[in-house]
Short mmCIF file of C-alpha atoms and ligand atoms in Angstrom, two decimals:
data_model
loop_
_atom_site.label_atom_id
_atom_site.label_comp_id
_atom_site.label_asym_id
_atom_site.label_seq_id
_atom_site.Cartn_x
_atom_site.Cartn_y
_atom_site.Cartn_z
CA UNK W 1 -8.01 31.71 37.72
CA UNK W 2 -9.25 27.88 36.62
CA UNK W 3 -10.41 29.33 33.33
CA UNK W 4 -6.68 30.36 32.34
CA UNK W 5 -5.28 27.34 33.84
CA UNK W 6 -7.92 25.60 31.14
CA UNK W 7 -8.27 27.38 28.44
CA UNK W 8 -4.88 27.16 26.62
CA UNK W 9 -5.29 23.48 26.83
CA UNK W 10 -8.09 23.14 25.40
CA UNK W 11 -7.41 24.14 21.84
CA UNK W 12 -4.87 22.38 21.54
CA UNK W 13 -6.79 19.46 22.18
CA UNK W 14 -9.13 20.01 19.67
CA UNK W 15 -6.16 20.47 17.18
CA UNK W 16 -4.77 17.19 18.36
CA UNK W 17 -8.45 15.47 18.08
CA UNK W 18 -8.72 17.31 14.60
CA UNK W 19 -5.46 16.04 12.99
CA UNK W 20 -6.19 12.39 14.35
CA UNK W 21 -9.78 12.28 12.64
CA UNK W 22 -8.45 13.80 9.38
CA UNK W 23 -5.42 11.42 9.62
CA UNK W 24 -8.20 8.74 9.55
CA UNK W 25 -10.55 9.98 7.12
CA UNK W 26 -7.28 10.58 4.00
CA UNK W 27 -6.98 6.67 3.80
CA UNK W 28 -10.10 5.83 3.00
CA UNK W 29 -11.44 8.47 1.00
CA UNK W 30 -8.32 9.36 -1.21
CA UNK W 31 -7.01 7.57 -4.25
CA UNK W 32 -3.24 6.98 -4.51
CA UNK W 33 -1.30 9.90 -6.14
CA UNK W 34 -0.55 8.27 -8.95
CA UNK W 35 -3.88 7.68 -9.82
CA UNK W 36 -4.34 11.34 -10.89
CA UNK W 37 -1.05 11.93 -12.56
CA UNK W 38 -1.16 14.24 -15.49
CA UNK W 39 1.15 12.20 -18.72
CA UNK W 40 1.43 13.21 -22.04
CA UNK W 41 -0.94 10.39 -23.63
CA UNK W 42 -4.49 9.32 -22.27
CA UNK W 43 -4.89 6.03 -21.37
CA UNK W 44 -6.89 4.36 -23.90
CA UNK W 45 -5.89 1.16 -25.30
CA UNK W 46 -3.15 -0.05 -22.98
CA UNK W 47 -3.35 -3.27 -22.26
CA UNK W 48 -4.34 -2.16 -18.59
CA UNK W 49 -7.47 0.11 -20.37
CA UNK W 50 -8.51 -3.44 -21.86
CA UNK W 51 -7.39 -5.79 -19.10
CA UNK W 52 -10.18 -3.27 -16.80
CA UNK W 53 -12.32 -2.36 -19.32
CA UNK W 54 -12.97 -6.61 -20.32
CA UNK W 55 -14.44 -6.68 -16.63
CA UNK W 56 -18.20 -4.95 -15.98
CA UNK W 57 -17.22 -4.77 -12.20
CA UNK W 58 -13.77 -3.13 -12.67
CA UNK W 59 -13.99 0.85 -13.57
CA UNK W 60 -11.11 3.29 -14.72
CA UNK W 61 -9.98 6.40 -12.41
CA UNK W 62 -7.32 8.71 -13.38
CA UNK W 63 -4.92 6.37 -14.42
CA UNK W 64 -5.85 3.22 -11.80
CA UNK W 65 -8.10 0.42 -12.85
CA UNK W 66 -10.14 -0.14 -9.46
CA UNK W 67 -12.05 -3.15 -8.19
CA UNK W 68 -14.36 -1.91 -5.14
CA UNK W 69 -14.34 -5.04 -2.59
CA UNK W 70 -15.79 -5.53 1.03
CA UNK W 71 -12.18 -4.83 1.99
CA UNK W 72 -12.16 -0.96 0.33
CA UNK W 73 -10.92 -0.15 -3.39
CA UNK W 74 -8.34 -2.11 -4.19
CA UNK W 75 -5.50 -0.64 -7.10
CA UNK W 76 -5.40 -3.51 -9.93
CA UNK W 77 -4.04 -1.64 -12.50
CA UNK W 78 -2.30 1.75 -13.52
CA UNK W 79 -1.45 2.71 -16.96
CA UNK W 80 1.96 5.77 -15.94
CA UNK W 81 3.15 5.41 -19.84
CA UNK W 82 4.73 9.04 -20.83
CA UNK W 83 4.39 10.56 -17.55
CA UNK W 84 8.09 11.65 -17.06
CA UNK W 85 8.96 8.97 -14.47
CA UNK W 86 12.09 7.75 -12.96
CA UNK W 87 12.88 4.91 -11.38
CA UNK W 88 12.71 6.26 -7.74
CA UNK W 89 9.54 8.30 -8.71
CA UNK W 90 7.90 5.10 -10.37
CA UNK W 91 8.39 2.97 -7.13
CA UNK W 92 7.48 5.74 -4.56
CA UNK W 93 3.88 6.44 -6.54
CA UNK W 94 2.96 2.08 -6.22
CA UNK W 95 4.28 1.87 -2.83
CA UNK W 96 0.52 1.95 -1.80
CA UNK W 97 -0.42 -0.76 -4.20
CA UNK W 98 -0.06 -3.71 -3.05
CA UNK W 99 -2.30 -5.62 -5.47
CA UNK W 100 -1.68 -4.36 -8.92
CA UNK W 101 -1.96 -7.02 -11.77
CA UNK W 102 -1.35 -4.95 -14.83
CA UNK W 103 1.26 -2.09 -14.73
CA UNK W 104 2.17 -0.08 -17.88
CA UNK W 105 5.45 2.09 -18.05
CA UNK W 106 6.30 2.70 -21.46
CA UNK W 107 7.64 6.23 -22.58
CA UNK W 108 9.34 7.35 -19.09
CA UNK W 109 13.01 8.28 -18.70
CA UNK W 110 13.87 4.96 -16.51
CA UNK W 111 17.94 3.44 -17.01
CA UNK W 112 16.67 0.00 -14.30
CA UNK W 113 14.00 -1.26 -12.87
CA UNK W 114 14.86 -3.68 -9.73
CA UNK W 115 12.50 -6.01 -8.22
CA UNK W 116 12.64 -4.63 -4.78
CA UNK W 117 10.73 -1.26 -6.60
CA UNK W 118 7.83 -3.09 -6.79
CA UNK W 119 7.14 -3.66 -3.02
CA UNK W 120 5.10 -6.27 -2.23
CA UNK W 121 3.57 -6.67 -5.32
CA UNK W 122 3.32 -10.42 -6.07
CA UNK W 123 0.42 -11.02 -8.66
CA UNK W 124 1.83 -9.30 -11.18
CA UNK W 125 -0.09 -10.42 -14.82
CA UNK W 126 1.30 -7.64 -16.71
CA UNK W 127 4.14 -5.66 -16.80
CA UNK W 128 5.36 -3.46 -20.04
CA UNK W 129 8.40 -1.65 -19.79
CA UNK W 130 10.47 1.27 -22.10
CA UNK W 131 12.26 -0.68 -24.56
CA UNK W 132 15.87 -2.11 -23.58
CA UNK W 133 14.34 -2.73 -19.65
CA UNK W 134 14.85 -5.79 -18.42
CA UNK W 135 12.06 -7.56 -16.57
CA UNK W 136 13.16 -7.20 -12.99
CA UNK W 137 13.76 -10.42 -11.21
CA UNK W 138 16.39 -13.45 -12.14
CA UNK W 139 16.10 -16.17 -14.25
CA UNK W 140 12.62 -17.50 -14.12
CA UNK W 141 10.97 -14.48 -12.25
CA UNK W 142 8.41 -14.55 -15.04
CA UNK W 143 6.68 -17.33 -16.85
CA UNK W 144 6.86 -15.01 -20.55
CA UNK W 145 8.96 -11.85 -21.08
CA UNK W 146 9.40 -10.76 -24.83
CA UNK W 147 10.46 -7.62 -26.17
CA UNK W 148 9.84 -5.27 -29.24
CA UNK W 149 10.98 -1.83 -30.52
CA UNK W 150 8.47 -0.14 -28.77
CA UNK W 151 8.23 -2.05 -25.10
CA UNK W 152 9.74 -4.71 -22.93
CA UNK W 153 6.70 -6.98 -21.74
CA UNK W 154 6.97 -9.75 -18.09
CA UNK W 155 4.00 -11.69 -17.86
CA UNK W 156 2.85 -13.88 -15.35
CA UNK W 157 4.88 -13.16 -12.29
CA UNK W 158 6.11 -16.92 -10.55
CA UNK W 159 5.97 -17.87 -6.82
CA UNK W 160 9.98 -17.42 -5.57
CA UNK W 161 9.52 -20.13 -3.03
CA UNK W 162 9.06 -22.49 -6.17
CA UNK W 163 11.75 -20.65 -8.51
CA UNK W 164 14.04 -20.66 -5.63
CA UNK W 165 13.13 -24.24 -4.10
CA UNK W 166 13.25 -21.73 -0.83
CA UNK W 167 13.81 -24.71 2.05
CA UNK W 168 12.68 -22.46 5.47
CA UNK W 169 13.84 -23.34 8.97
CA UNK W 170 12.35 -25.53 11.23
CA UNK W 171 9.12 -24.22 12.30
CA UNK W 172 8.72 -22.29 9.50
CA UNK W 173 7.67 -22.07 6.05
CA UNK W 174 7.97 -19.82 2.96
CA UNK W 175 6.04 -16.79 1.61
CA UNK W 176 6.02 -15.22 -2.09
CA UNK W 177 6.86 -11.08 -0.71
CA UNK W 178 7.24 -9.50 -4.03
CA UNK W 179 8.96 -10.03 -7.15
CA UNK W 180 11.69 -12.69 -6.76
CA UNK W 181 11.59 -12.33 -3.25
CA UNK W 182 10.44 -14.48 -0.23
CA UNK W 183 10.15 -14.57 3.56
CA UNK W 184 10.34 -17.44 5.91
CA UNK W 185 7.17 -16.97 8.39
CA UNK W 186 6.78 -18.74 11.15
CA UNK W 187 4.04 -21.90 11.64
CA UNK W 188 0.71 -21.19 13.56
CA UNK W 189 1.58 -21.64 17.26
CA UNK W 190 5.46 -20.50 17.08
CA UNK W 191 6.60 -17.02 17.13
CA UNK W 192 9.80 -14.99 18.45
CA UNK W 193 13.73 -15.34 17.33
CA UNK W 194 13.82 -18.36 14.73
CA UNK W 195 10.22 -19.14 15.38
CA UNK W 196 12.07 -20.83 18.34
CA UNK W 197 9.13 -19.90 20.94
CA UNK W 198 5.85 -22.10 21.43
CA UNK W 199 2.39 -20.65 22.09
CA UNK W 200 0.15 -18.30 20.94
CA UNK W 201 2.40 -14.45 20.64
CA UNK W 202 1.06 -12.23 24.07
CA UNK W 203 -1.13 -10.64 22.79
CA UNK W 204 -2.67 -9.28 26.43
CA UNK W 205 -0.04 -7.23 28.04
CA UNK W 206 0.05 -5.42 24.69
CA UNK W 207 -3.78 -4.16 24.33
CA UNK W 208 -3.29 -3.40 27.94
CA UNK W 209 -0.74 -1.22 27.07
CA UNK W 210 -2.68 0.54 24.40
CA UNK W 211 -5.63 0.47 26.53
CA UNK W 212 -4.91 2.53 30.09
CA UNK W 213 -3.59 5.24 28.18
CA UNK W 214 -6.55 5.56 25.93
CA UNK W 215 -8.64 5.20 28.89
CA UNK W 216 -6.85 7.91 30.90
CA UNK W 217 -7.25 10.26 28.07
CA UNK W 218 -10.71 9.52 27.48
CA UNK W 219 -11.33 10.72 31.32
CA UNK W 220 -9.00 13.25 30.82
CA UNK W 221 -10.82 15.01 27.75
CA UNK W 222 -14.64 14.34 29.32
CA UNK W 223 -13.55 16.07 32.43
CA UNK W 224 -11.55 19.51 30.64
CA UNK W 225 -14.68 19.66 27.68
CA UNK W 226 -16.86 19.18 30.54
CA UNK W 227 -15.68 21.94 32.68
CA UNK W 228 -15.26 24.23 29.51
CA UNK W 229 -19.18 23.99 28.58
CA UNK W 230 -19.91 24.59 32.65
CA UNK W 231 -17.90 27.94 32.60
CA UNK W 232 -19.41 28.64 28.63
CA UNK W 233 -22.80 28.41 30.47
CA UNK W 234 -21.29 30.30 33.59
CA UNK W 235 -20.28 33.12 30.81
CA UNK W 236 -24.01 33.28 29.02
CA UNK W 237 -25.69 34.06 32.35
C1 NAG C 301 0.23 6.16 0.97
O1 NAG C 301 -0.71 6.17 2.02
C2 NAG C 301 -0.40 7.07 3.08
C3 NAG C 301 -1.47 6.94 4.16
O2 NAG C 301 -2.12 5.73 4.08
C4 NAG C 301 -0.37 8.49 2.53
O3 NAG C 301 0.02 9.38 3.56
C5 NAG C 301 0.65 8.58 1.40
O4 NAG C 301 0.60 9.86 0.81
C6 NAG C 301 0.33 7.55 0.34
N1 NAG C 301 1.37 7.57 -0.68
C7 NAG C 301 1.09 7.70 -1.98
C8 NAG C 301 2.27 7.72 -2.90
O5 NAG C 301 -0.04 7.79 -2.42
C1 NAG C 302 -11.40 6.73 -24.26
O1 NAG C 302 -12.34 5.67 -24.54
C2 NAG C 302 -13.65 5.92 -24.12
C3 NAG C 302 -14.50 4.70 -24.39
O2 NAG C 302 -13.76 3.55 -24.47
C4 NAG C 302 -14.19 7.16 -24.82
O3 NAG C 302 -15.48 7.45 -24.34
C5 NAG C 302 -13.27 8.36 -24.58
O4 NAG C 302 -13.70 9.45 -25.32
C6 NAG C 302 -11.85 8.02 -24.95
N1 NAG C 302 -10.97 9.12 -24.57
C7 NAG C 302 -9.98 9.56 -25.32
C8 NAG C 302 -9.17 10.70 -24.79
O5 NAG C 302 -9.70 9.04 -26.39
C1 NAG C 303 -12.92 -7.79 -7.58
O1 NAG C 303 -13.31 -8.02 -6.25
C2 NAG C 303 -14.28 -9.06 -6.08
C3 NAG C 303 -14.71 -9.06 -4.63
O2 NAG C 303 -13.62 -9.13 -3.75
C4 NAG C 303 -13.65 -10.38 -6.52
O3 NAG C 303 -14.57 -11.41 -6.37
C5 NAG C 303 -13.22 -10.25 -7.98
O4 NAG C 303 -12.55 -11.43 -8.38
C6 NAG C 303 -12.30 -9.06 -8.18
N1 NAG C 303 -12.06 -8.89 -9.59
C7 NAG C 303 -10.87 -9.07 -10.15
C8 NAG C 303 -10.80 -8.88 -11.62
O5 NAG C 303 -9.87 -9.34 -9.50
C1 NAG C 304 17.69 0.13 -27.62
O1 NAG C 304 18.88 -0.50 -27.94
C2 NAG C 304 19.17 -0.50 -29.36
C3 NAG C 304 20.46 -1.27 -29.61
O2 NAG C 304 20.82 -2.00 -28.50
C4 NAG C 304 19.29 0.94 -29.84
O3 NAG C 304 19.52 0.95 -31.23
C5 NAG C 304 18.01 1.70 -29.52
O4 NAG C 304 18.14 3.06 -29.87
C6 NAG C 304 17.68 1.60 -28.04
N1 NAG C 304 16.40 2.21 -27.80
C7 NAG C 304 16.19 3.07 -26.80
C8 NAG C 304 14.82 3.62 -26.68
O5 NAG C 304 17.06 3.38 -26.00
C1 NAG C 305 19.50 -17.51 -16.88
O1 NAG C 305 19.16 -18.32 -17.98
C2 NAG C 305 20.05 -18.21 -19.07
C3 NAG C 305 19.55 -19.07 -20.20
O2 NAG C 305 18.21 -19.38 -20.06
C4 NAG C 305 21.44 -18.65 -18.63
O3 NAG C 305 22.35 -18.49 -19.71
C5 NAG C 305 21.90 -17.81 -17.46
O4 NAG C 305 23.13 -18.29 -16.97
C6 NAG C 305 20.88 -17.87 -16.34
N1 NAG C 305 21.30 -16.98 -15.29
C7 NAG C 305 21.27 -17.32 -14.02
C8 NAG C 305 21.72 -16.28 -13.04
O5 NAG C 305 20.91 -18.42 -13.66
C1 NAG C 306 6.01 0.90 -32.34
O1 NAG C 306 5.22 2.10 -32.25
C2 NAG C 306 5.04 2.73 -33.48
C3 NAG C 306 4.34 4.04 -33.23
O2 NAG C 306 3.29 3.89 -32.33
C4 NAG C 306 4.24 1.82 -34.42
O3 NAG C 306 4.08 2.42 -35.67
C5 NAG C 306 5.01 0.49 -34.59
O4 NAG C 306 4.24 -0.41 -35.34
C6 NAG C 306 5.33 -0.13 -33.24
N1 NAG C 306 6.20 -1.28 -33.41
C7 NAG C 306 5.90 -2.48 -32.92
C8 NAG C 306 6.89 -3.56 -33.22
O5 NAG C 306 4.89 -2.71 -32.27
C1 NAG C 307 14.22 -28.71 -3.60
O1 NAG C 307 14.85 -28.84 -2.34
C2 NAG C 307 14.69 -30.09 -1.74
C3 NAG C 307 15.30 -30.06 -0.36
O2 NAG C 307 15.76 -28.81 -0.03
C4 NAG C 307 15.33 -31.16 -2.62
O3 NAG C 307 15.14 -32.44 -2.04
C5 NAG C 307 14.71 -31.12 -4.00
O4 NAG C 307 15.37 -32.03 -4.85
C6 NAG C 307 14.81 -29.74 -4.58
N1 NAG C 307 14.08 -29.69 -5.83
C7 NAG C 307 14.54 -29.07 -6.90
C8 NAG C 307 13.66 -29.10 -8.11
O5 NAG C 307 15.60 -28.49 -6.91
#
């Protein structure tokens, strides 16, 4: 009777345990999507092939320029010219790449691009858009932006606490969050509504939170695998 009380638990343990450990491993391991987009063109000489192939420790991927750090690989580049893009399709494939300096988008079907597309992107060197694209942003988003028959080109993306003169509340002070956009964050040693709180954010009765109930399920799984290798044994005999 205790092994049928057991065993239907017990697999779907493992599937549980099995889906968390893959759900870790796909971060690390796996290259955004739009690094291995198929487009019509390869990517040689785009200014993002020469911006990563000028630097010996930056190598090409797919369509990602990639500069392995301490940190993990980190996504400076990506060269999505003629790969059929729209707008929404554009910003969904970068919205893991949070560090990209040169970005080349020539030869997709886009109407708009708007600043809040490009995440939290904020080091932006090089941008080169279809031809008749604005560079996202307002007045003074970039330090250059010039324009041809063939592409739209933003260079040098500016800090929007300076373009802005962004004055934060008290307490607080301003960040650069993406292309002409900003966020007030609080000073070291405030936190909460308005950065109106003093001290250091409680950080215990959160990890105790997290804590118990990975504790409890810790016992919990060394007592059920235990007693299913004691009957396993109990079978072989
Ligand atoms: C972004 O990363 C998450 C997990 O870190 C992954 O599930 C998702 O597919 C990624 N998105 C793209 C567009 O690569
Ligand atoms: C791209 O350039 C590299 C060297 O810079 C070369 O080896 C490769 O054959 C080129 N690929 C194409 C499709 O032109
Ligand atoms: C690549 O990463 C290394 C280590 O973090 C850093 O020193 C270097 O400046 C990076 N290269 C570029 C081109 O950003
Ligand atoms: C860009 O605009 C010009 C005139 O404003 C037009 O002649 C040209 O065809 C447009 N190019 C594209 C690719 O839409
Ligand atoms: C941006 O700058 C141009 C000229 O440099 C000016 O005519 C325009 O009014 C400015 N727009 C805004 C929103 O400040
Ligand atoms: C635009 O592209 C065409 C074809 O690649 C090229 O012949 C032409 O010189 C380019 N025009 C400019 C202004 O770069
Ligand atoms: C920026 O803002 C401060 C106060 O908010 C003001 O004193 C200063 O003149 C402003 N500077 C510019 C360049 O607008």
């Amino acid at each position: 009777m205790k092994g049928l009380l057991i065993s239907p638990t017990f697999p779907v343990l493992l599937s549980l345990i099995a889906s968390f450990v893959t759900s870790l491993e796909q971060p690390s391991g796996s290259l955004p999507s739009a690094c291995h987009f198929t487009c019509e063109t390869s990517m040689n000489g785009t200014a993002t092939f020469d911006f990563c192939e000028s630097h010996s420790t930056l190598k090409i991927v797919g369509r990602c320029c990639l500069n392995d750090t301490d940190l993990g690989t980190l996504v400076l580049g990506v060269d999505l010219q003629k790969c059929g893009l729209s707008e929404g399709q554009f910003s969904a494939a970068i919205s893991n790449m949070s560090n990209l300096m040169y970005i080349s988008l020539e030869g997709n079907n886009m109407k708009r691009l708007q600043n809040f597309d490009f995440h939290q992107n904020t080091n932006i060197e090089y941008l080169s858009l279809p031809p008749n694209l604005s560079c996202p942003g307002g007045n003074g988003t970039w330090l250059m932006e010039s324009s041809d028959a063939n592409s739209t080109i933003c260079q040098f993306e500016q800090n929007a606490c300076d373009v802005h003169n962004v004055s934060c509340p008290s307490n607080s002070h301003c960040v650069h969050s993406g292309v002409d956009m900003v966020e007030c964050l609080c000073n070291d040693g405030y936190y909460g509504y308005k950065c109106l709180e003093q001290g250091v954010f409680p950080i215990t009765p959160f990890l105790i939170g997290i804590t118990v109930p990975t504790v409890v399920l810790c016992i919990f799984l060394y007592v059920t695998q235990r007693r299913h290798v004691i009957q396993q044994r109990h079978k072989k005999k």
